[in-house]
Coordinates of N, CA, C and O (backbone and C1' of nucleotides) in Angstrom, one line a residue:
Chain D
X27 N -10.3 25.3 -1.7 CA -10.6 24.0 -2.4 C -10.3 22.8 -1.5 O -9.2 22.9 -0.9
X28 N -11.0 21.7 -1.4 CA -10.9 20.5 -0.8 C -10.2 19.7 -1.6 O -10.8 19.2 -2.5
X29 N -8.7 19.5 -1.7 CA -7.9 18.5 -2.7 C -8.3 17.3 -1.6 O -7.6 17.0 -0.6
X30 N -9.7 16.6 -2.1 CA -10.0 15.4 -1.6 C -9.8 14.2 -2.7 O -10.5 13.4 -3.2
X31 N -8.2 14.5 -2.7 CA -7.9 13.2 -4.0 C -7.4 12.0 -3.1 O -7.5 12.0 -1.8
X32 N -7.1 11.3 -3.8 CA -7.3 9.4 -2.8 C -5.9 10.0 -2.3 O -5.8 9.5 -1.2
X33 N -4.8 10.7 -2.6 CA -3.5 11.0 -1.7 C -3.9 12.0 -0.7 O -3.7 11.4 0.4
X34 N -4.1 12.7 -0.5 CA -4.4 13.5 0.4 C -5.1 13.0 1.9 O -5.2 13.5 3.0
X35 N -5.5 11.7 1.4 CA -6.5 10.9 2.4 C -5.8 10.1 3.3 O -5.7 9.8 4.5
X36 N -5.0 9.8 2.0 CA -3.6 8.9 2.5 C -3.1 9.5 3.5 O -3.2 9.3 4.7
X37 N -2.2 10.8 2.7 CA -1.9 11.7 4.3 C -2.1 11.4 5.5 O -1.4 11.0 6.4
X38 N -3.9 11.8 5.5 CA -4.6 12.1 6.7 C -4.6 11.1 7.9 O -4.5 11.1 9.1
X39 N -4.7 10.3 6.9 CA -5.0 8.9 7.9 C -3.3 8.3 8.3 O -3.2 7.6 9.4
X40 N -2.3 8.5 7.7 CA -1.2 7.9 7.4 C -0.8 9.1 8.9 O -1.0 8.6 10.1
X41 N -0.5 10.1 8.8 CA -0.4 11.1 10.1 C -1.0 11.1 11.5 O -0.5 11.7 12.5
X42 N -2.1 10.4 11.5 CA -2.8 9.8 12.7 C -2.7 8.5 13.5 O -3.3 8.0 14.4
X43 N -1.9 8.1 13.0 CA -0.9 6.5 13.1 C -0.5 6.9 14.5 O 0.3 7.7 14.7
X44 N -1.0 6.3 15.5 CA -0.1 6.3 16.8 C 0.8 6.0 17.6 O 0.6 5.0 18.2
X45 N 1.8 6.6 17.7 CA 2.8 6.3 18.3 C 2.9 5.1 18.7 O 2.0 4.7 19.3
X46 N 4.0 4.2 18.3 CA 3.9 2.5 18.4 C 3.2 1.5 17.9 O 3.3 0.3 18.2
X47 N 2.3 2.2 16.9 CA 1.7 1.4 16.1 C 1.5 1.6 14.4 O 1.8 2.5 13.7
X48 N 0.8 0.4 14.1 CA 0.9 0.4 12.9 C 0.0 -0.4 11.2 O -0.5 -1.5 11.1
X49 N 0.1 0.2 10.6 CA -1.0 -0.3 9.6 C -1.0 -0.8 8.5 O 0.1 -1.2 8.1
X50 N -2.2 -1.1 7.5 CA -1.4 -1.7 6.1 C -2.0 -0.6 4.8 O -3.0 0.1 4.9
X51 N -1.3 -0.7 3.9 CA -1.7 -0.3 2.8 C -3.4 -0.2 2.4 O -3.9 0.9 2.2
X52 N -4.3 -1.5 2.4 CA -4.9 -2.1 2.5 C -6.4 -1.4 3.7 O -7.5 -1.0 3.6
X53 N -5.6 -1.5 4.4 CA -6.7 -0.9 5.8 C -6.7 0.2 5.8 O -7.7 0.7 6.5
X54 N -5.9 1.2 5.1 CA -5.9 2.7 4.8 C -7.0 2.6 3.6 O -8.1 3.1 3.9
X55 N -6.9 2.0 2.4 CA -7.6 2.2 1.1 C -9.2 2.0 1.5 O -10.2 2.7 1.3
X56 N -9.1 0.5 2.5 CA -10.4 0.3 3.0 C -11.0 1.4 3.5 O -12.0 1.6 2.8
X57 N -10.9 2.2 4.4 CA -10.7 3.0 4.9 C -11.1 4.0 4.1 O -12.0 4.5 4.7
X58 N -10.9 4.8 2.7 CA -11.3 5.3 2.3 C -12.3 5.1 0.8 O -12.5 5.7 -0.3
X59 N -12.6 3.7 1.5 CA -13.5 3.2 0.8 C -13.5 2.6 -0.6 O -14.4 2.5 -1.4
X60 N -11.9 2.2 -0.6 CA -11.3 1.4 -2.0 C -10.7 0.6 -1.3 O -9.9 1.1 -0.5
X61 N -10.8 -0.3 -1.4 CA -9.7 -2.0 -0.7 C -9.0 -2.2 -2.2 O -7.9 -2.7 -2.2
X62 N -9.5 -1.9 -3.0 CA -8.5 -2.5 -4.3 C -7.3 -1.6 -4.3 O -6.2 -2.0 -4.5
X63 N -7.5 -0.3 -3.9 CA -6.6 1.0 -4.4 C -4.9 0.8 -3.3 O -3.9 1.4 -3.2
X64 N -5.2 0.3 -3.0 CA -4.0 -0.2 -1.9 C -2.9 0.2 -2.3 O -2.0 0.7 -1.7
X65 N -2.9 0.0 -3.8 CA -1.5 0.6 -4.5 C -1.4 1.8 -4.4 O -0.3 2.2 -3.9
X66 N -2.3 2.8 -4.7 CA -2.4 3.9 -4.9 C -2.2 4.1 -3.8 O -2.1 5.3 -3.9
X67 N -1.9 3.8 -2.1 CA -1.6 4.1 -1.0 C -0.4 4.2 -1.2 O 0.2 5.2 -1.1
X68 N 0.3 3.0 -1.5 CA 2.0 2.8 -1.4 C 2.4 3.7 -2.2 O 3.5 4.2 -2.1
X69 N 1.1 4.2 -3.5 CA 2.2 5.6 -4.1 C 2.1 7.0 -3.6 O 2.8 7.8 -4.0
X70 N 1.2 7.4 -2.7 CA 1.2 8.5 -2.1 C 2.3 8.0 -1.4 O 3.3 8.6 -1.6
X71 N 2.3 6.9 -0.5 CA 3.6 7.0 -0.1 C 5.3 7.4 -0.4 O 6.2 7.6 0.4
X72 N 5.2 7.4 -1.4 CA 6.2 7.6 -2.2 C 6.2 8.8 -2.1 O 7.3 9.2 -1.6
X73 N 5.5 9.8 -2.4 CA 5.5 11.3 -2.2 C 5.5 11.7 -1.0 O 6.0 12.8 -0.8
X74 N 5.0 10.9 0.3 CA 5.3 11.0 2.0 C 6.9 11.4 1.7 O 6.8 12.4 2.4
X75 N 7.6 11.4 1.5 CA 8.7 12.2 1.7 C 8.9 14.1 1.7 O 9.6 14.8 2.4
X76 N 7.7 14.4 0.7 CA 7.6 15.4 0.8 C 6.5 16.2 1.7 O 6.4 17.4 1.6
X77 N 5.7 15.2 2.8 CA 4.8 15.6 3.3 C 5.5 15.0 4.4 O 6.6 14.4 4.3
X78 N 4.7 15.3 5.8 CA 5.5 14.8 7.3 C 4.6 14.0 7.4 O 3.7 14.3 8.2
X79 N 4.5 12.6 6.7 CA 3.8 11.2 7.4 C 4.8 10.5 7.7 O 5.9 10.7 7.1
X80 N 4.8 9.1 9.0 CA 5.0 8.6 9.1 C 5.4 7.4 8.5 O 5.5 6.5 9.3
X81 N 5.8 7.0 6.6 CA 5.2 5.9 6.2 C 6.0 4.8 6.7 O 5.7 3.7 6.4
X82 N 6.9 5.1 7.6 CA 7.4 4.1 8.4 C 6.2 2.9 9.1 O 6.3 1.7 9.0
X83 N 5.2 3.5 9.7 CA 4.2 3.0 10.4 C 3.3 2.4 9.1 O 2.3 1.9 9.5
X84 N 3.4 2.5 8.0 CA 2.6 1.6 7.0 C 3.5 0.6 6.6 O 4.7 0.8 6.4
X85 N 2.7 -1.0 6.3 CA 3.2 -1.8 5.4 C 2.2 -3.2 5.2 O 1.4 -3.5 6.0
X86 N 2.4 -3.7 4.3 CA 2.0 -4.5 3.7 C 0.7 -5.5 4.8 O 0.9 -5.5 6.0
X87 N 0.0 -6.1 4.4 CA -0.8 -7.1 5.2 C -0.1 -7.9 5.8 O -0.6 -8.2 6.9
X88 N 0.9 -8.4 5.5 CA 1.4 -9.5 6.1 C 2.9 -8.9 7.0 O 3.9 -9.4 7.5
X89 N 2.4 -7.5 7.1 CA 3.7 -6.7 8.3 C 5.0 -7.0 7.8 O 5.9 -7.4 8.5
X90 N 5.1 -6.9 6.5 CA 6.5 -6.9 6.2 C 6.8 -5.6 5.9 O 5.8 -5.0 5.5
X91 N 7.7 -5.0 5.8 CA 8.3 -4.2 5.3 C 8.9 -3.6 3.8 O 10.0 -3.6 3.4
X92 N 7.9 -3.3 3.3 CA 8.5 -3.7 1.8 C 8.7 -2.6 0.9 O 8.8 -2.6 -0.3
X93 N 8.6 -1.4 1.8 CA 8.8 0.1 1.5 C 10.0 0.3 1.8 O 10.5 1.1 1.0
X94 N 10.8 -0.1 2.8 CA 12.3 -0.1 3.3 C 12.8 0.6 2.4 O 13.4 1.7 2.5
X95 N 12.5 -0.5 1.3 CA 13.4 -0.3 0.1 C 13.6 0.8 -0.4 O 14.7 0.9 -1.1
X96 N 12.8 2.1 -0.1 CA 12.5 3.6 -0.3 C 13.0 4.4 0.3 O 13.3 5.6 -0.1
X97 N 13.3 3.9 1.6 CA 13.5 4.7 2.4 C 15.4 5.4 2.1 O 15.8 5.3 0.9
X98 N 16.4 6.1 3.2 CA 17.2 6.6 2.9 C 18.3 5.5 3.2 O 19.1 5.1 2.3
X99 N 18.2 5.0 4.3 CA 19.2 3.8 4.3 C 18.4 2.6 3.9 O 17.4 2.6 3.2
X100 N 19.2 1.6 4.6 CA 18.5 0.4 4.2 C 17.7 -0.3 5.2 O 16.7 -1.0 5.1
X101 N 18.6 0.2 6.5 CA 17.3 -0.9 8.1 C 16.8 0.9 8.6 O 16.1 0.9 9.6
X102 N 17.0 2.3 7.9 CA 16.1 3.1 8.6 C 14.6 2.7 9.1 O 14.2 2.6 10.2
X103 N 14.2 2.7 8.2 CA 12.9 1.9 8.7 C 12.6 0.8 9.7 O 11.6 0.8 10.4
X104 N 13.3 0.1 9.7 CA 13.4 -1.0 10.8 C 13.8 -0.4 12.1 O 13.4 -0.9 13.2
X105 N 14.5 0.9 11.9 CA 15.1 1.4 12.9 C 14.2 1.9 13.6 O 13.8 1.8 14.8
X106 N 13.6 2.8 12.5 CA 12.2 3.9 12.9 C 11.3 3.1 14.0 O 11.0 3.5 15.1
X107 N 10.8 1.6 13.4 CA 9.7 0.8 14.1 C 9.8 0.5 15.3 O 9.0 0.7 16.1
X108 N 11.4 0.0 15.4 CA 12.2 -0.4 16.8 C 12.0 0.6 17.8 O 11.6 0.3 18.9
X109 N 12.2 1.7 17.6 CA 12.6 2.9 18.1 C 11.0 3.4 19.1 O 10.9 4.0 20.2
X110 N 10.0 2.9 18.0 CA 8.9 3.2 18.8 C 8.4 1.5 19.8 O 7.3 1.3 20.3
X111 N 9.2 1.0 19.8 CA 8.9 -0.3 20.3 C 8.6 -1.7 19.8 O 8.3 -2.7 20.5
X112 N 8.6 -1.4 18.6 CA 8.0 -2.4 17.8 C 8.9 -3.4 17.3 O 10.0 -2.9 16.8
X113 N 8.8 -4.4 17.3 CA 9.8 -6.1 17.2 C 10.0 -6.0 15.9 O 9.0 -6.4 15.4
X114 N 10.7 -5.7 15.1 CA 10.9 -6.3 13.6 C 11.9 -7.2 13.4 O 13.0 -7.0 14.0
X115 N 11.6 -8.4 12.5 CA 12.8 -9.3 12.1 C 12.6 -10.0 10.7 O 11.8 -10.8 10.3
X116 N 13.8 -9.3 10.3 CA 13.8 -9.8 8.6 C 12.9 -8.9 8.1 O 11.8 -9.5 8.0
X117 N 12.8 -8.4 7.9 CA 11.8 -7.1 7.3 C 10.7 -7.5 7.6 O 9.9 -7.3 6.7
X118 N 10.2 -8.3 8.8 CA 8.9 -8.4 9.2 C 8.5 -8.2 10.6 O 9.2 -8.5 11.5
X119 N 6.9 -7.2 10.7 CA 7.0 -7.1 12.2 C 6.6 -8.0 12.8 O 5.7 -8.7 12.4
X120 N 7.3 -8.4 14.1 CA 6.6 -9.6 15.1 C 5.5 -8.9 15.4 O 5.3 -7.7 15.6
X121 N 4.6 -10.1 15.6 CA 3.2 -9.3 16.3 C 2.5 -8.5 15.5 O 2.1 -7.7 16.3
X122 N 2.1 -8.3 14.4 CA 2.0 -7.8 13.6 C 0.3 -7.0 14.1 O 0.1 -5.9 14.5
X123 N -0.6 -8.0 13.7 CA -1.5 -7.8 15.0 C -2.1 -7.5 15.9 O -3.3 -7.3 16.0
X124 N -0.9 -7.4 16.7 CA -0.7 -6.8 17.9 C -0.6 -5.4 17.7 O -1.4 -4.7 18.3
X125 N 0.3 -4.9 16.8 CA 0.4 -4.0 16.7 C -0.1 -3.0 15.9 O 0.6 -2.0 15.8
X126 N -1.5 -3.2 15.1 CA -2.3 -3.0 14.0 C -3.3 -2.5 14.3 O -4.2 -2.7 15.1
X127 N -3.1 -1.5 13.5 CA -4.1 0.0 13.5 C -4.7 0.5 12.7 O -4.3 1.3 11.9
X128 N -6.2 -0.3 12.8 CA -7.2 -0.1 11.9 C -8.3 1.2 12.1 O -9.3 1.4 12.8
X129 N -7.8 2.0 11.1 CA -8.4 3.6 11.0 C -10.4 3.2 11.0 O -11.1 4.0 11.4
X130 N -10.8 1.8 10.4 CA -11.8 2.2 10.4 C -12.6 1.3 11.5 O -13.7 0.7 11.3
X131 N -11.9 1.2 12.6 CA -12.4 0.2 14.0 C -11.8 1.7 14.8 O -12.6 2.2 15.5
X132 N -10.6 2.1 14.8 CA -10.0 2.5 16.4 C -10.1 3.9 16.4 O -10.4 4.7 17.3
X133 N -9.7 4.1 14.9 CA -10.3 5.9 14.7 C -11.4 6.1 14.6 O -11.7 7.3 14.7
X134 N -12.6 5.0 14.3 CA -14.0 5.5 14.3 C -14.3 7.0 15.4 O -15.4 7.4 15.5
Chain G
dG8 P -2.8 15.4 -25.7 O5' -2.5 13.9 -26.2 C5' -2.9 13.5 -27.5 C4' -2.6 12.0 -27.6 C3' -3.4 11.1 -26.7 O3' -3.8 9.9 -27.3 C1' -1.1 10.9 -26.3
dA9 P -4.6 8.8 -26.6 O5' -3.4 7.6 -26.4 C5' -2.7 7.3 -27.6 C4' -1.7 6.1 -27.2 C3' -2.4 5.0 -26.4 O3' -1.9 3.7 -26.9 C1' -0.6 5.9 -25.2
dA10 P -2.4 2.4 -26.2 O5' -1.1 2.0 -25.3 C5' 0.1 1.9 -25.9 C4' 1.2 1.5 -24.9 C3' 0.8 0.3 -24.0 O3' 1.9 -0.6 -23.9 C1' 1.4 2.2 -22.7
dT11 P 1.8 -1.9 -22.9 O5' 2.6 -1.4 -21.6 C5' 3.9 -0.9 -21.8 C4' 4.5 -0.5 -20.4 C3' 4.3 -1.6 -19.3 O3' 5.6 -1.9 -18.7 C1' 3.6 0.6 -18.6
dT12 P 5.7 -3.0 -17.6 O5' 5.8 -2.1 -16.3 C5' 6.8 -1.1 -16.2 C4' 6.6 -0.2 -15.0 C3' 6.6 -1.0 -13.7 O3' 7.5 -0.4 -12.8 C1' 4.7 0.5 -13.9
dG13 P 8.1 -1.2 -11.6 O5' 7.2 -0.6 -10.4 C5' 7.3 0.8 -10.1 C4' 6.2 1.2 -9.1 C3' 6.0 0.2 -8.1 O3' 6.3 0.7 -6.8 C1' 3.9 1.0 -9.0
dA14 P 7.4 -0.2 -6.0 O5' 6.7 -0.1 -4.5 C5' 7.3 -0.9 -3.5 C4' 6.4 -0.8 -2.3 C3' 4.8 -0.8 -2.5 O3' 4.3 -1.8 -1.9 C1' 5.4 0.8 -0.9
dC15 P 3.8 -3.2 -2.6 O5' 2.2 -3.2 -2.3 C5' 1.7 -2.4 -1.3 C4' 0.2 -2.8 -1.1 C3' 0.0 -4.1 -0.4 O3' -0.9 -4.0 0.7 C1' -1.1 -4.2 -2.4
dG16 P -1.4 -5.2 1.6 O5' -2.8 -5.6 0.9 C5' -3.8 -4.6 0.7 C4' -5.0 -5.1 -0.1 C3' -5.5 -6.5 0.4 O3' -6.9 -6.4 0.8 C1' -5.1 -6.5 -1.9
dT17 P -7.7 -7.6 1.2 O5' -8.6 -7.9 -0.1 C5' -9.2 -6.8 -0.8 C4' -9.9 -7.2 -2.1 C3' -10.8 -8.4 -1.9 O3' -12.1 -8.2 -2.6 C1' -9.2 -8.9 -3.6
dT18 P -13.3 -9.2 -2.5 O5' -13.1 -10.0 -3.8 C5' -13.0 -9.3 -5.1 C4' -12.9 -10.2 -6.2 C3' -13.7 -11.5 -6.1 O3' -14.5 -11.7 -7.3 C1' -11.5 -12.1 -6.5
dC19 P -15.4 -12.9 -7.5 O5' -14.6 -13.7 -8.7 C5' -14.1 -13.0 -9.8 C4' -13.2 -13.9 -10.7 C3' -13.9 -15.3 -11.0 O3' -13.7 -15.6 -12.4 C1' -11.8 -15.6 -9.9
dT20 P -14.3 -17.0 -13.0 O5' -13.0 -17.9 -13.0 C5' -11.8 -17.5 -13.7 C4' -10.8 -18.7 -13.6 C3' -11.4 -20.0 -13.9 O3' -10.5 -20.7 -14.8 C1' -10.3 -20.1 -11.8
Chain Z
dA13 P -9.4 -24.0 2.9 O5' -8.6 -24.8 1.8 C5' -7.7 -25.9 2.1 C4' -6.7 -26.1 1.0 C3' -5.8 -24.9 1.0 O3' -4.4 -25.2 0.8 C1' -6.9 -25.1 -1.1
dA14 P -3.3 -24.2 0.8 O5' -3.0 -24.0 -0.7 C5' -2.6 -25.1 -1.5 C4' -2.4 -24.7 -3.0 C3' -1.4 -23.5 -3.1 O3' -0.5 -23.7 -4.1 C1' -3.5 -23.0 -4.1
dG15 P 0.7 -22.6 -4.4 O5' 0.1 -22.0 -5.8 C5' -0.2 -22.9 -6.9 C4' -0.8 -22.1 -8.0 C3' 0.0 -20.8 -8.4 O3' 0.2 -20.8 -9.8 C1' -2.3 -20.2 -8.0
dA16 P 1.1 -19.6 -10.5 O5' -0.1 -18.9 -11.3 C5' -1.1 -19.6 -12.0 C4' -2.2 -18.6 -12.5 C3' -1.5 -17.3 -13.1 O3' -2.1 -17.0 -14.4 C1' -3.1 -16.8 -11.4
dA17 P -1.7 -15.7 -15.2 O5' -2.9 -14.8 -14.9 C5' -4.3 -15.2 -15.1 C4' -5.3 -14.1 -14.8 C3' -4.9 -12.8 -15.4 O3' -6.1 -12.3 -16.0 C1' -5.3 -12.6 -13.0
dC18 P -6.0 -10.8 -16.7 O5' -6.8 -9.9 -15.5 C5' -8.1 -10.4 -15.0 C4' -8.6 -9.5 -13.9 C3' -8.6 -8.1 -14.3 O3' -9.9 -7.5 -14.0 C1' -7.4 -8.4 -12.3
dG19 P -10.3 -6.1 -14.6 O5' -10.2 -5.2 -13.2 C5' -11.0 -5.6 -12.1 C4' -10.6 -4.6 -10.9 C3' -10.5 -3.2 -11.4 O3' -11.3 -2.4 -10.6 C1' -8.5 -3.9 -10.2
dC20 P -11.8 -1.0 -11.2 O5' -11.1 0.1 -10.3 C5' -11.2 0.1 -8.9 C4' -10.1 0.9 -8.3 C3' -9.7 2.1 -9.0 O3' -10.3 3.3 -8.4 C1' -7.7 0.8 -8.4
dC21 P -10.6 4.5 -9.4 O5' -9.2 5.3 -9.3 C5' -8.8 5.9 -8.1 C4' -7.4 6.5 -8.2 C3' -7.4 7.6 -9.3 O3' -6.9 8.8 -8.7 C1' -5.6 6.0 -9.6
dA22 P -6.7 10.1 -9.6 O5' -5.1 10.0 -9.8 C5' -4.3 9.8 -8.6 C4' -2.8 9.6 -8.9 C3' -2.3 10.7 -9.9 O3' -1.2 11.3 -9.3 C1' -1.7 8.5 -10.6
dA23 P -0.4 12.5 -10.1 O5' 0.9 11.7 -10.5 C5' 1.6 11.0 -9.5 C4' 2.8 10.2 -10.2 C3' 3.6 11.1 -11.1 O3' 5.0 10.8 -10.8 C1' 2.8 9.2 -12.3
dT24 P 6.1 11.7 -11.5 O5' 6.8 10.6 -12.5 C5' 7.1 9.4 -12.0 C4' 7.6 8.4 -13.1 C3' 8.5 9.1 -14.1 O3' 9.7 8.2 -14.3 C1' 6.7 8.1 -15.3
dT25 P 10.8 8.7 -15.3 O5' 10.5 7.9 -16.6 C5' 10.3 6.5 -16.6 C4' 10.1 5.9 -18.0 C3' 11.0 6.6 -19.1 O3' 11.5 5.6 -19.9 C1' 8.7 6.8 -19.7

DNA sequence: GAATTGACGTTCT
DNA sequence: AAGAACGCCAATT
């Protein structure tokens, strides 16, 4: 069976996130062809604990960080971004941008 | 079973 | 232009 439910997609796309970069809620849903469902990203995300994505490399349009709050510590995630190179300050990424990885331009 | 919330973003006023 | 309301699907209460 194809569990092609809007989380599963999440997954997909959420796991292909490359190394040092990173995306928004927003550009994943776009992506699979709901821009409104954005939420419905941030809640698969919430179940990304039980699956091996990344959701470190997801956040909000404006590259803040606003899943943190989920995570197990409190700057894990900050740490996670750092770690792959990425500038964060204040729970926001510098460069945001810069660093933005849109599934339906780069993964075409 | 119904109502509300939820890691957001778009659209209307 | 800025602010407020709505929309999406699923899970939780």
């Amino acid at each position: 069976m194809e569990e092609t439910n809007f989380f599963e997609k999440v997954y997909e796309v959420a796991r292909l996130i490359p190394y040092g970069r990173v995306t928004s809620y927003g550009a994943i849903a776009k992506y699979l062809g709901a821009a409104r469902s954005a939420r419905m990203v941030g809640w698969a995300m919430n179940n990304s604990g039980a699956k091996d994505v990344p959701a470190h490399r997801v956040v909000n349009r404006v590259g803040m960080l606003t899943g943190k709050q989920h995570f197990d510590g409190t700057n894990l995630m900050q740490q996670l971004l750092e770690n792959e190179g990425i500038k964060v300050k204040d729970n926001q990424i510098q460069d945001f941008q810069k660093y933005f990885w849109d599934p339906a331009k780069e993964l075409l």
